[in-house]
Tab-separated table of C-alpha atoms in Angstrom:
chain	number	residue	atom	x	y	z
A	1	UNK	CA	-28.630	-1.842	3.487
A	2	UNK	CA	-29.455	-1.259	-0.066
A	3	UNK	CA	-27.116	-3.635	-2.208
A	4	UNK	CA	-25.788	-1.465	-5.306
A	5	UNK	CA	-24.903	-3.743	-8.352
A	6	UNK	CA	-21.754	-2.250	-9.629
A	7	UNK	CA	-20.607	-3.082	-13.562
A	8	UNK	CA	-17.148	-3.105	-14.816
A	9	UNK	CA	-18.229	0.209	-17.218
A	10	UNK	CA	-19.868	1.842	-13.980
A	11	UNK	CA	-16.766	1.090	-12.040
A	12	UNK	CA	-14.651	2.504	-14.553
A	13	UNK	CA	-16.289	5.245	-14.718
A	14	UNK	CA	-16.103	6.031	-11.130
A	15	UNK	CA	-12.362	4.994	-11.101
A	16	UNK	CA	-11.936	7.437	-13.598
A	17	UNK	CA	-13.675	10.567	-12.098
A	18	UNK	CA	-11.796	9.649	-8.679
A	19	UNK	CA	-8.687	9.667	-10.894
A	20	UNK	CA	-9.494	13.436	-12.049
A	21	UNK	CA	-10.652	14.996	-8.873
A	22	UNK	CA	-7.961	14.048	-6.843
A	23	UNK	CA	-6.166	17.065	-5.841
A	24	UNK	CA	-2.534	14.861	-5.145
A	25	UNK	CA	-2.374	14.017	-8.697
A	26	UNK	CA	-0.779	17.162	-10.539
A	27	UNK	CA	-1.732	15.302	-14.101
A	28	UNK	CA	-4.241	12.595	-14.561
A	29	UNK	CA	-4.708	12.930	-18.133
A	30	UNK	CA	-2.146	10.276	-19.697
A	31	UNK	CA	-3.404	7.597	-17.102
A	32	UNK	CA	-6.021	4.831	-18.942
A	33	UNK	CA	-8.840	2.549	-16.997
A	34	UNK	CA	-9.910	-0.752	-17.671
A	35	UNK	CA	-11.895	-2.896	-15.438
A	36	UNK	CA	-12.114	-6.379	-15.786
A	37	UNK	CA	-14.930	-8.679	-12.882
A	38	UNK	CA	-14.294	-6.024	-11.067
A	39	UNK	CA	-10.461	-5.954	-10.942
A	40	UNK	CA	-9.066	-2.005	-12.412
A	41	UNK	CA	-5.863	-1.812	-14.287
A	42	UNK	CA	-4.353	1.061	-14.580
A	43	UNK	CA	-1.895	2.004	-17.456
A	44	UNK	CA	-0.221	5.486	-19.015
A	45	UNK	CA	2.352	7.220	-18.162
A	46	UNK	CA	2.565	9.932	-15.245
A	47	UNK	CA	5.339	12.292	-14.537
A	48	UNK	CA	6.178	11.623	-11.088
A	49	UNK	CA	6.081	8.344	-8.615
A	50	UNK	CA	3.906	10.031	-6.346
A	51	UNK	CA	0.994	10.823	-9.243
A	52	UNK	CA	1.186	7.203	-9.912
A	53	UNK	CA	0.677	6.005	-6.285
A	54	UNK	CA	-1.952	8.441	-5.654
A	55	UNK	CA	-3.772	7.276	-9.014
A	56	UNK	CA	-3.275	3.259	-7.490
A	57	UNK	CA	-4.881	4.818	-4.033
A	58	UNK	CA	-7.737	6.457	-5.892
A	59	UNK	CA	-9.175	3.438	-7.558
A	60	UNK	CA	-8.968	1.472	-4.182
A	61	UNK	CA	-11.523	3.676	-2.640
A	62	UNK	CA	-13.755	2.940	-5.625
A	63	UNK	CA	-16.935	0.726	-4.330
A	64	UNK	CA	-17.030	-2.042	-6.381
A	65	UNK	CA	-13.305	-2.397	-7.308
A	66	UNK	CA	-12.130	-6.128	-6.105
A	67	UNK	CA	-8.439	-5.325	-7.409
A	68	UNK	CA	-6.325	-2.981	-8.636
A	69	UNK	CA	-2.896	-3.744	-11.383
A	70	UNK	CA	-0.824	-1.025	-11.398
A	71	UNK	CA	1.305	-0.961	-14.672
A	72	UNK	CA	1.736	3.524	-14.666
A	73	UNK	CA	4.916	3.972	-16.305
A	74	UNK	CA	6.751	6.841	-14.359
A	75	UNK	CA	8.356	9.573	-17.006
A	76	UNK	CA	10.442	11.833	-15.224
A	77	UNK	CA	10.801	15.407	-16.966
A	78	UNK	CA	14.140	15.496	-15.851
A	79	UNK	CA	16.731	12.952	-14.583
A	80	UNK	CA	18.415	12.955	-11.381
A	81	UNK	CA	21.199	10.611	-10.444
A	82	UNK	CA	21.153	7.909	-8.114
A	83	UNK	CA	23.569	9.104	-5.944
A	84	UNK	CA	21.354	11.803	-5.417
A	85	UNK	CA	18.294	10.106	-5.031
A	86	UNK	CA	20.185	7.432	-2.274
A	87	UNK	CA	21.767	10.221	-0.095
A	88	UNK	CA	18.179	11.896	-0.165
A	89	UNK	CA	16.661	8.689	0.492
A	90	UNK	CA	18.833	7.980	3.625
A	91	UNK	CA	18.187	11.009	5.141
A	92	UNK	CA	14.795	10.931	4.865
A	93	UNK	CA	14.516	7.578	6.456
A	94	UNK	CA	16.909	8.788	9.376
A	95	UNK	CA	14.840	11.787	9.947
A	96	UNK	CA	11.491	9.475	10.073
A	97	UNK	CA	12.927	6.581	11.892
A	98	UNK	CA	15.790	8.055	13.791
A	99	UNK	CA	16.368	5.086	16.156
A	100	UNK	CA	16.269	2.080	13.350
A	101	UNK	CA	17.211	4.395	10.119
A	102	UNK	CA	21.052	2.803	10.281
A	103	UNK	CA	19.753	-0.882	10.037
A	104	UNK	CA	17.844	0.266	6.800
A	105	UNK	CA	19.803	0.041	3.220
A	106	UNK	CA	18.988	1.829	0.106
A	107	UNK	CA	19.768	0.929	-3.333
A	108	UNK	CA	19.423	2.922	-6.364
A	109	UNK	CA	19.504	1.924	-9.568
A	110	UNK	CA	18.720	3.807	-13.115
A	111	UNK	CA	15.710	5.788	-10.558
A	112	UNK	CA	14.497	2.538	-9.567
A	113	UNK	CA	14.716	2.155	-5.350
A	114	UNK	CA	14.975	-0.547	-2.821
A	115	UNK	CA	15.013	-0.762	0.552
A	116	UNK	CA	16.566	-3.511	2.439
A	117	UNK	CA	16.990	-4.852	6.278
A	118	UNK	CA	16.358	-5.564	9.101
A	119	UNK	CA	13.363	-3.684	11.518
A	120	UNK	CA	11.659	-5.062	14.428
A	121	UNK	CA	7.551	-3.086	14.136
A	122	UNK	CA	5.605	-3.555	10.696
A	123	UNK	CA	5.228	-0.005	10.822
A	124	UNK	CA	8.898	0.757	10.603
A	125	UNK	CA	9.063	-1.230	7.460
A	126	UNK	CA	5.719	0.910	6.053
A	127	UNK	CA	7.234	4.441	7.458
A	128	UNK	CA	10.811	3.571	5.360
A	129	UNK	CA	8.899	3.333	2.608
A	130	UNK	CA	6.458	6.323	3.051
A	131	UNK	CA	9.656	8.587	4.275
A	132	UNK	CA	11.108	7.917	0.560
A	133	UNK	CA	7.500	8.024	-1.743
A	134	UNK	CA	7.968	12.113	-2.409
A	135	UNK	CA	12.002	12.253	-3.575
A	136	UNK	CA	12.159	13.636	-7.012
A	137	UNK	CA	13.437	11.164	-9.578
A	138	UNK	CA	11.977	8.092	-8.045
A	139	UNK	CA	10.478	5.823	-10.617
A	140	UNK	CA	9.277	2.923	-8.334
A	141	UNK	CA	9.898	1.538	-4.869
A	142	UNK	CA	10.637	-2.121	-3.761
A	143	UNK	CA	10.446	-2.732	-0.029
A	144	UNK	CA	12.415	-5.470	1.009
A	145	UNK	CA	12.636	-4.563	4.426
A	146	UNK	CA	12.697	-7.624	6.916
A	147	UNK	CA	10.487	-7.857	10.034
A	148	UNK	CA	11.769	-9.910	13.057
A	149	UNK	CA	9.426	-11.124	15.282
A	150	UNK	CA	9.932	-10.831	19.588
A	151	UNK	CA	6.339	-12.434	20.401
A	152	UNK	CA	4.441	-15.119	20.427
A	153	UNK	CA	1.881	-16.578	17.180
A	154	UNK	CA	-0.653	-16.479	19.393
A	155	UNK	CA	-0.080	-13.354	21.000
A	156	UNK	CA	-0.697	-11.945	17.531
A	157	UNK	CA	-3.370	-13.433	16.567
A	158	UNK	CA	-5.065	-12.343	20.183
A	159	UNK	CA	-4.165	-8.892	19.043
A	160	UNK	CA	-5.317	-8.968	15.687
A	161	UNK	CA	-8.359	-10.208	16.773
A	162	UNK	CA	-8.850	-7.905	19.153
A	163	UNK	CA	-7.859	-4.756	17.335
A	164	UNK	CA	-10.689	-5.856	14.365
A	165	UNK	CA	-13.232	-5.908	17.232
A	166	UNK	CA	-12.134	-2.334	18.055
A	167	UNK	CA	-12.128	-1.584	14.769
A	168	UNK	CA	-15.403	0.650	13.717
A	169	UNK	CA	-15.342	0.057	10.240
A	170	UNK	CA	-14.963	-3.942	10.300
A	171	UNK	CA	-17.346	-6.660	10.317
A	172	UNK	CA	-15.176	-9.048	13.133
A	173	UNK	CA	-17.615	-11.693	12.841
A	174	UNK	CA	-16.821	-12.690	9.339
A	175	UNK	CA	-12.915	-12.519	9.292
A	176	UNK	CA	-10.197	-15.710	10.300
A	177	UNK	CA	-6.956	-14.712	11.339
A	178	UNK	CA	-4.544	-17.504	11.133
A	179	UNK	CA	-1.077	-17.133	12.132
A	180	UNK	CA	1.746	-18.575	11.577
A	181	UNK	CA	5.303	-18.078	13.079
A	182	UNK	CA	5.279	-14.348	11.755
A	183	UNK	CA	2.998	-14.828	8.925
A	184	UNK	CA	-0.147	-13.699	9.066
A	185	UNK	CA	-2.936	-14.739	6.617
A	186	UNK	CA	-6.917	-13.000	6.926
A	187	UNK	CA	-9.693	-14.805	5.298
A	188	UNK	CA	-13.150	-13.804	5.076
A	189	UNK	CA	-15.335	-11.466	3.588
A	190	UNK	CA	-16.097	-7.920	3.680
A	191	UNK	CA	-18.734	-5.255	1.731
A	192	UNK	CA	-16.136	-3.079	0.380
A	193	UNK	CA	-12.214	-2.577	-0.771
A	194	UNK	CA	-12.427	0.200	2.351
A	195	UNK	CA	-13.618	-2.855	4.449
A	196	UNK	CA	-11.125	-5.188	3.223
A	197	UNK	CA	-7.456	-2.742	3.570
A	198	UNK	CA	-8.820	-1.145	7.291
A	199	UNK	CA	-8.441	-5.522	8.165
A	200	UNK	CA	-5.031	-5.703	6.221
A	201	UNK	CA	-4.133	-2.480	8.233
A	202	UNK	CA	-5.233	-3.389	11.802
A	203	UNK	CA	-3.101	-6.549	11.084
A	204	UNK	CA	0.081	-5.054	10.072
A	205	UNK	CA	0.037	-2.851	12.788
A	206	UNK	CA	0.618	-5.542	15.175
A	207	UNK	CA	3.820	-6.469	17.163
A	208	UNK	CA	5.754	-8.954	15.540
A	209	UNK	CA	4.193	-9.529	12.085
A	210	UNK	CA	6.564	-9.700	8.718
A	211	UNK	CA	4.007	-9.882	6.336
A	212	UNK	CA	0.223	-10.397	5.853
A	213	UNK	CA	-1.469	-12.146	3.176
A	214	UNK	CA	-5.353	-10.912	2.281
A	215	UNK	CA	-7.204	-13.166	0.821
A	216	UNK	CA	-10.233	-11.338	2.525
A	217	UNK	CA	-13.223	-11.629	-0.651
A	218	UNK	CA	-15.497	-8.489	-1.234
A	219	UNK	CA	-19.590	-9.663	-1.095
A	220	UNK	CA	-21.327	-6.417	-1.301
């Protein structure tokens, strides 16, 4: 395999290009990119939360990126009231999570939305956030939903390790899984940010996982 050396300047250029050509982002002209030691910082402003969200995702897709700090500010063209946003968020969560929607509480203040409550599976926490992302008027989302596990730590560890082995995108032999109660920590090395994210996704999908700390190092 040919090793490609990425400098901060080449990463900056690639991130700017990826953001510019992402069709999900309506307007990227006010987004600025800086890179130091492979860590990307996004600044500037967008007209919607989704533009900021997709800009961050675009940066994470670029080869050589080790981390992303999203400092983009959302400047809405027109403000919506907090009750309007909260009402739409509650409906969206109940639509996507009909059996657990009532266990999730939505709090909105000045356009900043917070999700609270308890769920059994980590995917339910992620789906709740996904359900409200595209709601107009939101400036940011804080997901404080707690996952209450119902399986043993040994079962959690085994299921995650099995999932990593099954994944064609991850070299499972280079990843170590540590489980403390319902909290998972991933260690080891991978070749790219995408592989690092895939390992984290596999861990988050396991039943009983309440949080994942990803300490995997990218070593192209």
